[in-house]
Coordinates of N, CA and C in Angstrom, one line a residue:
M147 N 11.0 42.1 37.4 CA 10.7 42.4 36.1 C 11.8 41.7 35.1
I148 N 11.3 41.3 34.1 CA 12.0 40.5 33.0 C 12.7 41.5 32.1
P149 N 14.0 41.4 32.0 CA 14.7 42.3 31.0 C 14.0 42.1 29.6
S150 N 14.1 43.2 28.9 CA 13.5 43.2 27.4 C 14.2 42.4 26.5
R151 N 15.5 42.2 26.6 CA 16.2 41.4 25.9 C 15.8 39.9 26.1
V152 N 15.6 39.3 27.1 CA 15.3 38.0 27.5 C 13.8 37.8 27.0
L153 N 13.0 38.7 27.2 CA 11.6 38.7 26.7 C 11.5 38.6 25.1
V154 N 12.2 39.4 24.5 CA 12.3 39.3 23.0 C 13.0 38.0 22.5
Q155 N 14.0 37.4 23.2 CA 14.7 36.2 22.9 C 13.7 34.9 23.0
S156 N 12.8 35.2 24.1 CA 12.0 34.2 24.5 C 10.6 34.0 23.4
I157 N 10.2 35.2 23.2 CA 9.1 35.2 22.1 C 9.7 34.6 20.6
S158 N 10.8 35.2 20.4 CA 11.5 34.8 19.0 C 11.6 33.3 19.2
F159 N 12.1 32.7 20.2 CA 12.3 31.3 20.2 C 11.1 30.5 20.0
S160 N 10.0 31.1 20.8 CA 8.8 30.4 20.7 C 8.1 30.3 19.2
I161 N 8.4 31.5 18.7 CA 7.7 31.8 17.3 C 8.6 30.8 16.4
A162 N 9.8 30.6 16.6 CA 10.6 29.8 15.7 C 10.1 28.4 15.8
L163 N 10.1 28.0 17.2 CA 9.7 26.6 17.6 C 8.4 26.2 17.0
F164 N 7.5 27.2 16.9 CA 6.1 27.0 16.5 C 6.1 26.7 14.9
F165 N 6.9 27.6 14.1 CA 7.1 27.3 12.8 C 7.7 26.1 12.4
F166 N 8.7 25.6 13.2 CA 9.4 24.4 13.0 C 8.4 23.3 13.2
I167 N 7.7 23.2 14.2 CA 6.9 22.1 14.6 C 5.8 22.1 13.4
N168 N 5.2 23.0 12.9 CA 4.2 22.9 11.9 C 4.6 22.5 10.6
C169 N 6.0 23.0 10.3 CA 6.7 22.7 9.0 C 6.8 21.0 9.1
G170 N 7.3 20.5 10.4 CA 7.5 19.0 10.4 C 6.2 18.3 10.3
G171 N 5.1 18.8 10.8 CA 4.0 18.3 10.6 C 3.2 18.2 9.1
S172 N 3.5 19.2 8.4 CA 3.0 19.4 7.1 C 3.8 18.6 6.0
K173 N 4.9 17.6 6.4 CA 5.6 17.0 5.5 C 4.6 16.1 4.4
S174 N 5.0 16.1 3.2 CA 4.2 15.3 2.4 C 4.5 13.9 2.7
Y175 N 3.4 12.9 2.2 CA 3.6 11.6 2.3 C 4.6 11.1 1.6
D176 N 5.0 11.9 0.4 CA 6.1 11.4 -0.4 C 7.5 11.3 0.3
E177 N 7.8 12.1 1.3 CA 9.1 12.3 2.0 C 9.2 11.1 2.8
N178 N 8.1 10.3 3.3 CA 8.2 9.1 4.1 C 8.7 7.9 3.4
I179 N 8.2 7.8 2.2 CA 8.4 6.5 1.4 C 9.7 6.9 0.6
V180 N 10.5 5.8 0.6 CA 11.8 5.6 -0.1 C 11.4 4.7 -1.3
L181 N 11.5 5.1 -2.7 CA 11.4 4.4 -3.8 C 12.6 3.6 -3.9
E182 N 12.6 2.1 -4.1 CA 13.7 1.4 -4.4 C 14.4 1.8 -5.8
K183 N 15.7 2.0 -6.0 CA 16.2 2.0 -7.2 C 16.4 0.7 -8.1
V184 N 16.6 -0.2 -7.5 CA 16.9 -1.5 -7.9 C 16.1 -2.7 -7.2
P185 N 14.9 -3.1 -7.8 CA 14.0 -3.9 -7.2 C 14.8 -5.3 -7.3
P186 N 14.3 -6.4 -6.7 CA 14.6 -7.6 -6.8 C 14.0 -8.5 -7.9
F187 N 13.6 -7.9 -8.9 CA 13.0 -8.4 -10.1 C 13.1 -7.3 -11.1
S188 N 12.7 -7.8 -12.3 CA 12.9 -6.8 -13.4 C 11.5 -6.8 -14.1
I189 N 11.1 -5.7 -14.7 CA 9.9 -5.5 -15.4 C 10.0 -5.9 -16.9
K190 N 9.3 -7.2 -17.1 CA 9.6 -7.5 -18.4 C 8.5 -6.8 -19.6
E191 N 7.4 -6.6 -19.2 CA 6.3 -5.8 -19.9 C 5.5 -5.0 -18.9
V192 N 5.0 -3.8 -19.4 CA 4.0 -2.9 -18.5 C 3.2 -2.1 -19.6
Y193 N 1.9 -2.1 -19.4 CA 1.4 -1.2 -20.4 C -0.1 -1.0 -19.6
F194 N -0.8 0.0 -19.9 CA -2.3 0.3 -19.5 C -3.4 0.3 -20.7
Q195 N -4.4 0.1 -20.6 CA -5.4 0.1 -21.5 C -6.8 0.4 -20.9
K196 N -7.3 1.5 -21.4 CA -8.5 1.9 -21.2 C -9.7 0.9 -21.7
W197 N -10.8 0.9 -21.0 CA -11.9 0.0 -21.6 C -13.2 0.7 -21.2
V198 N -14.2 0.3 -22.0 CA -15.6 0.7 -21.8 C -16.5 -0.1 -22.2
A199 N -17.4 -0.4 -21.4 CA -18.7 -1.3 -21.7 C -19.5 -0.7 -22.6
G200 N -20.2 -1.6 -23.3 CA -21.2 -1.4 -24.3 C -22.4 -1.0 -23.9
V201 N -22.8 -1.0 -22.6 CA -24.0 -0.7 -22.1 C -23.6 0.5 -20.9
K202 N -24.6 1.6 -21.0 CA -24.5 2.6 -20.0 C -24.0 2.3 -18.5
E203 N -24.7 1.2 -18.1 CA -24.6 0.7 -16.5 C -23.1 -0.1 -16.5
G204 N -22.6 -0.4 -17.5 CA -21.3 -1.4 -17.5 C -20.1 -0.7 -17.1
G205 N -20.0 0.7 -17.3 CA -18.9 1.4 -16.7 C -17.7 1.4 -17.5
S206 N -16.7 2.1 -17.0 CA -15.5 2.3 -17.8 C -14.3 2.2 -16.8
G207 N -13.1 2.1 -17.5 CA -12.0 2.1 -16.6 C -10.7 2.1 -17.2
I208 N -9.5 1.6 -16.4 CA -8.3 1.4 -17.0 C -7.8 0.2 -16.3
N209 N -7.2 -0.6 -17.1 CA -6.5 -2.0 -16.7 C -4.9 -1.9 -16.8
L210 N -4.2 -1.9 -15.9 CA -2.9 -1.9 -15.8 C -2.1 -3.2 -15.8
Y211 N -1.5 -3.7 -16.7 CA -0.8 -5.0 -16.8 C 0.6 -5.0 -16.6
F212 N 1.2 -5.8 -16.0 CA 2.8 -5.8 -15.9 C 3.0 -7.4 -15.7
T213 N 4.3 -7.6 -16.2 CA 4.9 -8.9 -16.2 C 6.3 -8.9 -15.6
L214 N 6.7 -9.6 -14.5 CA 7.8 -9.5 -13.9 C 8.8 -10.6 -14.4
E215 N 10.1 -10.3 -14.3 CA 11.1 -11.3 -14.6 C 12.0 -11.3 -13.4
N216 N 12.7 -12.9 -13.4 CA 13.8 -12.8 -12.3 C 13.0 -12.6 -10.7
N217 N 11.8 -12.8 -10.5 CA 11.0 -12.5 -9.5 C 11.4 -13.8 -8.4
K218 N 11.6 -13.3 -7.3 CA 12.2 -14.3 -6.2 C 10.9 -14.7 -5.5
D219 N 10.9 -15.9 -5.0 CA 9.8 -16.6 -4.1 C 9.4 -15.5 -3.0
A220 N 10.4 -14.8 -2.4 CA 10.1 -14.1 -1.2 C 9.4 -12.8 -1.3
V221 N 9.3 -12.4 -2.7 CA 8.8 -11.2 -3.3 C 7.3 -11.2 -3.5
K222 N 6.4 -10.5 -2.8 CA 5.1 -10.6 -2.7 C 4.4 -9.3 -3.3
I223 N 4.1 -9.2 -4.5 CA 3.3 -8.0 -5.1 C 2.2 -7.6 -4.3
S224 N 1.9 -6.2 -3.9 CA 1.0 -6.0 -3.1 C -0.2 -5.1 -3.7
E225 N 0.4 -3.9 -4.0 CA -0.7 -2.8 -4.6 C 0.0 -1.9 -5.6
V226 N -0.8 -1.5 -6.4 CA -0.3 -0.7 -7.5 C -0.9 0.9 -7.3
Y227 N -0.2 1.7 -7.2 CA -0.4 3.3 -7.4 C -0.5 3.8 -8.7
F228 N -1.6 4.3 -9.3 CA -1.7 4.8 -10.4 C -2.8 5.9 -10.5
R229 N -2.4 6.8 -11.1 CA -3.4 8.0 -11.5 C -4.2 8.4 -10.1
N230 N -3.6 8.7 -9.2 CA -4.0 9.1 -7.7 C -5.3 7.9 -7.0
T231 N -5.0 6.8 -7.7 CA -5.8 5.6 -7.0 C -4.8 4.4 -6.8
V232 N -5.2 3.8 -5.6 CA -4.4 2.7 -5.0 C -5.5 1.4 -5.1
L233 N -4.8 0.4 -5.8 CA -5.5 -0.9 -5.9 C -4.8 -2.1 -5.6
K234 N -5.3 -3.2 -5.3 CA -4.7 -4.6 -5.0 C -4.0 -4.9 -6.3
A235 N -2.9 -5.5 -6.5 CA -2.4 -6.1 -7.7 C -3.0 -7.5 -7.6
E236 N -3.8 -7.9 -8.8 CA -4.2 -9.4 -9.1 C -3.1 -10.2 -9.8
T237 N -3.0 -11.5 -9.4 CA -2.2 -12.4 -10.1 C -3.1 -12.8 -11.4
I238 N -2.7 -12.6 -12.6 CA -3.3 -13.3 -13.8 C -2.7 -14.8 -14.0
S239 N -1.4 -14.8 -14.0 CA -0.7 -16.0 -14.2 C 0.4 -16.2 -13.2
P240 N 0.3 -16.9 -12.1 CA 1.4 -16.9 -11.1 C 2.7 -17.5 -11.7
K241 N 2.5 -18.6 -12.6 CA 3.8 -19.0 -13.1 C 4.5 -18.2 -14.1
E242 N 3.9 -17.2 -14.7 CA 4.3 -16.4 -15.8 C 4.7 -15.0 -15.0
N243 N 4.3 -14.7 -13.8 CA 4.3 -13.4 -12.9 C 3.6 -12.4 -13.8
N244 N 2.4 -12.5 -14.2 CA 1.6 -11.6 -14.9 C 0.6 -11.1 -13.9
Y245 N 0.4 -9.9 -13.8 CA -0.4 -9.2 -12.7 C -1.2 -8.2 -13.6
I246 N -2.3 -7.7 -12.8 CA -3.2 -6.7 -13.5 C -3.8 -5.9 -12.3
A247 N -4.0 -4.6 -12.4 CA -4.6 -3.7 -11.5 C -5.8 -3.2 -12.2
R248 N -7.1 -3.3 -11.8 CA -8.3 -2.9 -12.4 C -8.8 -1.5 -11.8
F249 N -8.7 -0.5 -12.6 CA -8.9 0.9 -11.9 C -10.3 1.3 -12.7
S250 N -11.3 1.2 -11.9 CA -12.8 1.6 -12.4 C -13.0 3.0 -12.4
N251 N -13.6 3.6 -13.4 CA -14.0 5.0 -13.2 C -15.2 5.4 -12.5
E252 N -16.0 4.3 -12.0 CA -17.1 4.3 -11.1 C -16.7 4.9 -9.6
N253 N -17.5 5.5 -9.1 CA -17.1 6.0 -7.9 C -17.6 4.8 -6.7
E254 N -16.6 4.2 -6.3 CA -17.1 3.2 -5.4 C -17.2 3.5 -3.9
R255 N -16.9 4.7 -3.5 CA -16.6 5.2 -2.3 C -18.3 5.6 -1.9
E256 N -18.9 4.9 -0.9 CA -20.1 5.4 -0.3 C -20.1 6.4 0.6
V257 N -20.6 7.5 0.5 CA -20.7 8.6 1.5 C -22.0 8.8 1.9
I258 N -22.0 8.9 3.5 CA -23.2 9.1 4.2 C -23.5 10.4 4.3
M259 N -24.7 10.8 3.7 CA -25.1 12.4 3.8 C -26.5 12.2 4.8
D260 N -26.4 12.8 5.8 CA -27.6 12.9 6.8 C -27.5 14.1 7.6
S261 N -28.6 14.5 8.0 CA -28.9 15.6 9.0 C -28.2 15.4 10.3
D262 N -28.2 14.1 10.6 CA -27.6 13.7 11.8 C -26.1 13.6 11.9
P263 N -25.4 14.4 12.5 CA -24.2 14.3 12.5 C -23.3 13.1 12.9
V264 N -24.0 12.4 13.9 CA -23.3 11.1 14.4 C -23.4 10.2 13.1
K265 N -24.4 10.1 12.0 CA -24.4 9.1 11.1 C -23.4 9.6 10.1
E266 N -23.2 10.9 9.7 CA -22.1 11.5 8.9 C -20.8 11.3 9.3
A267 N -20.5 11.1 10.7 CA -19.3 11.0 11.4 C -18.9 9.5 11.0
Q268 N -19.4 8.6 10.6 CA -19.2 7.4 10.0 C -18.4 7.3 8.7
N269 N -18.4 8.5 8.1 CA -17.6 8.4 6.7 C -16.3 8.7 7.1
T270 N -15.5 8.0 6.4 CA -13.9 7.9 6.5 C -13.4 9.0 5.7
P271 N -12.4 9.9 6.0 CA -12.0 10.9 5.1 C -11.0 10.1 4.1
P272 N -10.9 10.7 2.9 CA -10.0 10.1 2.0 C -8.6 10.2 2.4
Q273 N -7.8 9.4 2.1 CA -6.4 9.3 2.3 C -5.7 10.1 1.4
P274 N -4.6 11.1 1.7 CA -3.9 11.4 0.6 C -3.1 10.5 -0.2
F275 N -3.0 10.7 -1.4 CA -2.2 10.1 -2.4 C -0.6 10.1 -2.2
P276 N 0.0 9.1 -1.8 CA 1.4 9.2 -1.2 C 2.5 9.7 -2.4
F277 N 2.1 9.9 -3.7 CA 3.2 9.8 -4.6 C 2.7 11.0 -5.7
T278 N 3.7 11.8 -6.3 CA 3.5 12.6 -7.2 C 3.7 11.8 -8.4
L279 N 2.8 11.3 -9.5 CA 3.2 10.6 -10.8 C 2.7 11.3 -11.8
N280 N 3.4 11.1 -13.0 CA 2.8 11.4 -14.2 C 1.7 10.5 -14.7
E281 N 1.0 11.0 -15.7 CA 0.1 10.1 -16.3 C 0.5 8.7 -16.9
N282 N 1.8 8.6 -17.0 CA 2.3 7.2 -17.6 C 3.2 6.7 -16.6
E283 N 2.9 7.0 -15.2 CA 3.7 6.3 -14.2 C 3.1 5.7 -13.3
A284 N 3.7 4.7 -12.6 CA 2.8 4.0 -11.3 C 3.9 3.7 -10.4
V285 N 3.5 3.2 -9.2 CA 4.4 2.7 -8.2 C 3.7 1.2 -7.9
I286 N 4.6 0.3 -7.6 CA 4.2 -1.2 -7.1 C 4.8 -1.2 -6.0
S287 N 3.8 -1.7 -4.9 CA 4.4 -1.9 -3.6 C 4.5 -3.6 -3.5
Y288 N 5.6 -3.8 -2.8 CA 5.8 -5.4 -2.5 C 6.5 -5.7 -1.4
D289 N 6.1 -6.7 -0.9 CA 6.9 -7.3 0.4 C 7.9 -8.4 0.3
I290 N 8.8 -8.0 0.9 CA 10.2 -8.9 0.7 C 10.7 -9.2 2.1
N291 N 10.5 -10.5 2.5 CA 10.8 -10.9 3.9 C 10.3 -9.9 5.0
G292 N 9.1 -9.5 4.8 CA 8.5 -8.7 5.9 C 8.6 -7.1 5.6
D293 N 9.3 -6.7 4.9 CA 9.6 -5.3 4.8 C 8.8 -4.9 3.4
M294 N 8.0 -3.8 3.6 CA 7.2 -3.1 2.5 C 8.1 -2.4 1.7
C295 N 8.2 -2.5 0.2 CA 9.2 -1.5 -0.7 C 8.3 -1.0 -1.7
F296 N 8.7 -0.2 -2.3 CA 8.0 0.6 -3.4 C 9.1 0.9 -4.7
Y297 N 8.4 0.5 -5.8 CA 9.2 0.7 -7.0 C 8.6 1.4 -8.1
K298 N 9.2 2.5 -8.7 CA 8.4 3.3 -9.7 C 8.7 3.0 -11.0
I299 N 7.5 2.7 -11.6 CA 7.7 2.5 -13.3 C 7.6 3.6 -14.0
S300 N 8.2 4.3 -14.9 CA 8.1 5.2 -15.7 C 7.7 4.7 -17.2
N301 N 7.2 5.7 -18.1 CA 7.3 5.5 -19.6 C 6.2 4.2 -19.7
I302 N 5.1 3.9 -19.2 CA 4.1 3.0 -19.3 C 3.4 3.2 -20.7
E303 N 3.5 2.1 -21.5 CA 2.9 2.3 -22.9 C 1.3 2.3 -22.6
E304 N 0.5 3.2 -23.4 CA -0.8 2.9 -23.5 C -1.3 2.3 -24.6
K305 N -2.0 1.4 -24.6 CA -2.6 0.5 -25.7 C -3.9 0.9 -26.1
S306 N -4.3 0.7 -27.3 CA -5.7 0.9 -27.9 C -6.9 0.7 -27.0
M307 N -7.8 1.6 -26.8 CA -8.9 1.2 -25.8 C -9.8 -0.1 -26.4
L308 N -10.2 -0.7 -25.3 CA -11.0 -1.9 -25.7 C -12.6 -1.5 -25.5
A309 N -13.4 -1.9 -26.4 CA -14.9 -1.7 -26.2 C -15.5 -3.0 -26.1
Y310 N -16.0 -3.1 -24.9 CA -16.7 -4.4 -24.8 C -18.2 -4.5 -25.3
P311 N -18.7 -5.4 -25.9 CA -19.9 -5.4 -26.4 C -21.2 -5.3 -25.3
G312 N -21.0 -5.8 -24.2 CA -22.0 -6.0 -23.2 C -21.6 -5.1 -22.0
S313 N -21.5 -5.9 -20.8 CA -21.3 -5.2 -19.4 C -19.7 -5.1 -19.2
A314 N -19.4 -4.7 -18.1 CA -17.9 -4.6 -17.6 C -17.0 -6.0 -17.8
P315 N -16.0 -6.1 -18.0 CA -15.2 -7.2 -18.2 C -15.3 -8.0 -17.0
K316 N -15.3 -9.5 -17.0 CA -15.2 -10.4 -16.1 C -13.8 -10.3 -15.5
K317 N -13.9 -10.5 -14.1 CA -12.5 -10.8 -13.6 C -12.1 -12.1 -13.5
N318 N -10.9 -12.3 -13.9 CA -10.3 -13.7 -13.9 C -10.0 -14.4 -12.6
K319 N -10.6 -15.5 -12.6 CA -10.6 -16.2 -11.2 C -9.7 -17.4 -11.4

């Protein structure tokens, strides 16, 4: 027979271990990403601008523009995290280090709805957004010598909305 004290300690230890394991598994994505305090570049200008097409099918969205100064060749801008969306940063002018991220309000994610569970299983679950940001904040991810780094930009200015007369704006190529 097991003494009651040993039994109580074993049960207490098991319960405590269970809670510690669950707490570790529920850590937010934020805790795994370290934001750089001083990136290897400086932000010369950053702003976002809402846009709307002049036709119903043209859509709407937000373009986030940013210009870097003192950007070293080893730094490659990768993605922009803004308003619970992640998009690739596009280069507008490589010589002047101008970038844009185009956030469309259209739902681009195609979801398969079917009575056959095998077909519905092809849906990929949405990934949790890794940052808690205010409406005027964004995070830029960049690669420097093979290391992925993240830098948060705050107090992003909002410029007046653009109303295009026709369809959605064309991408700069």
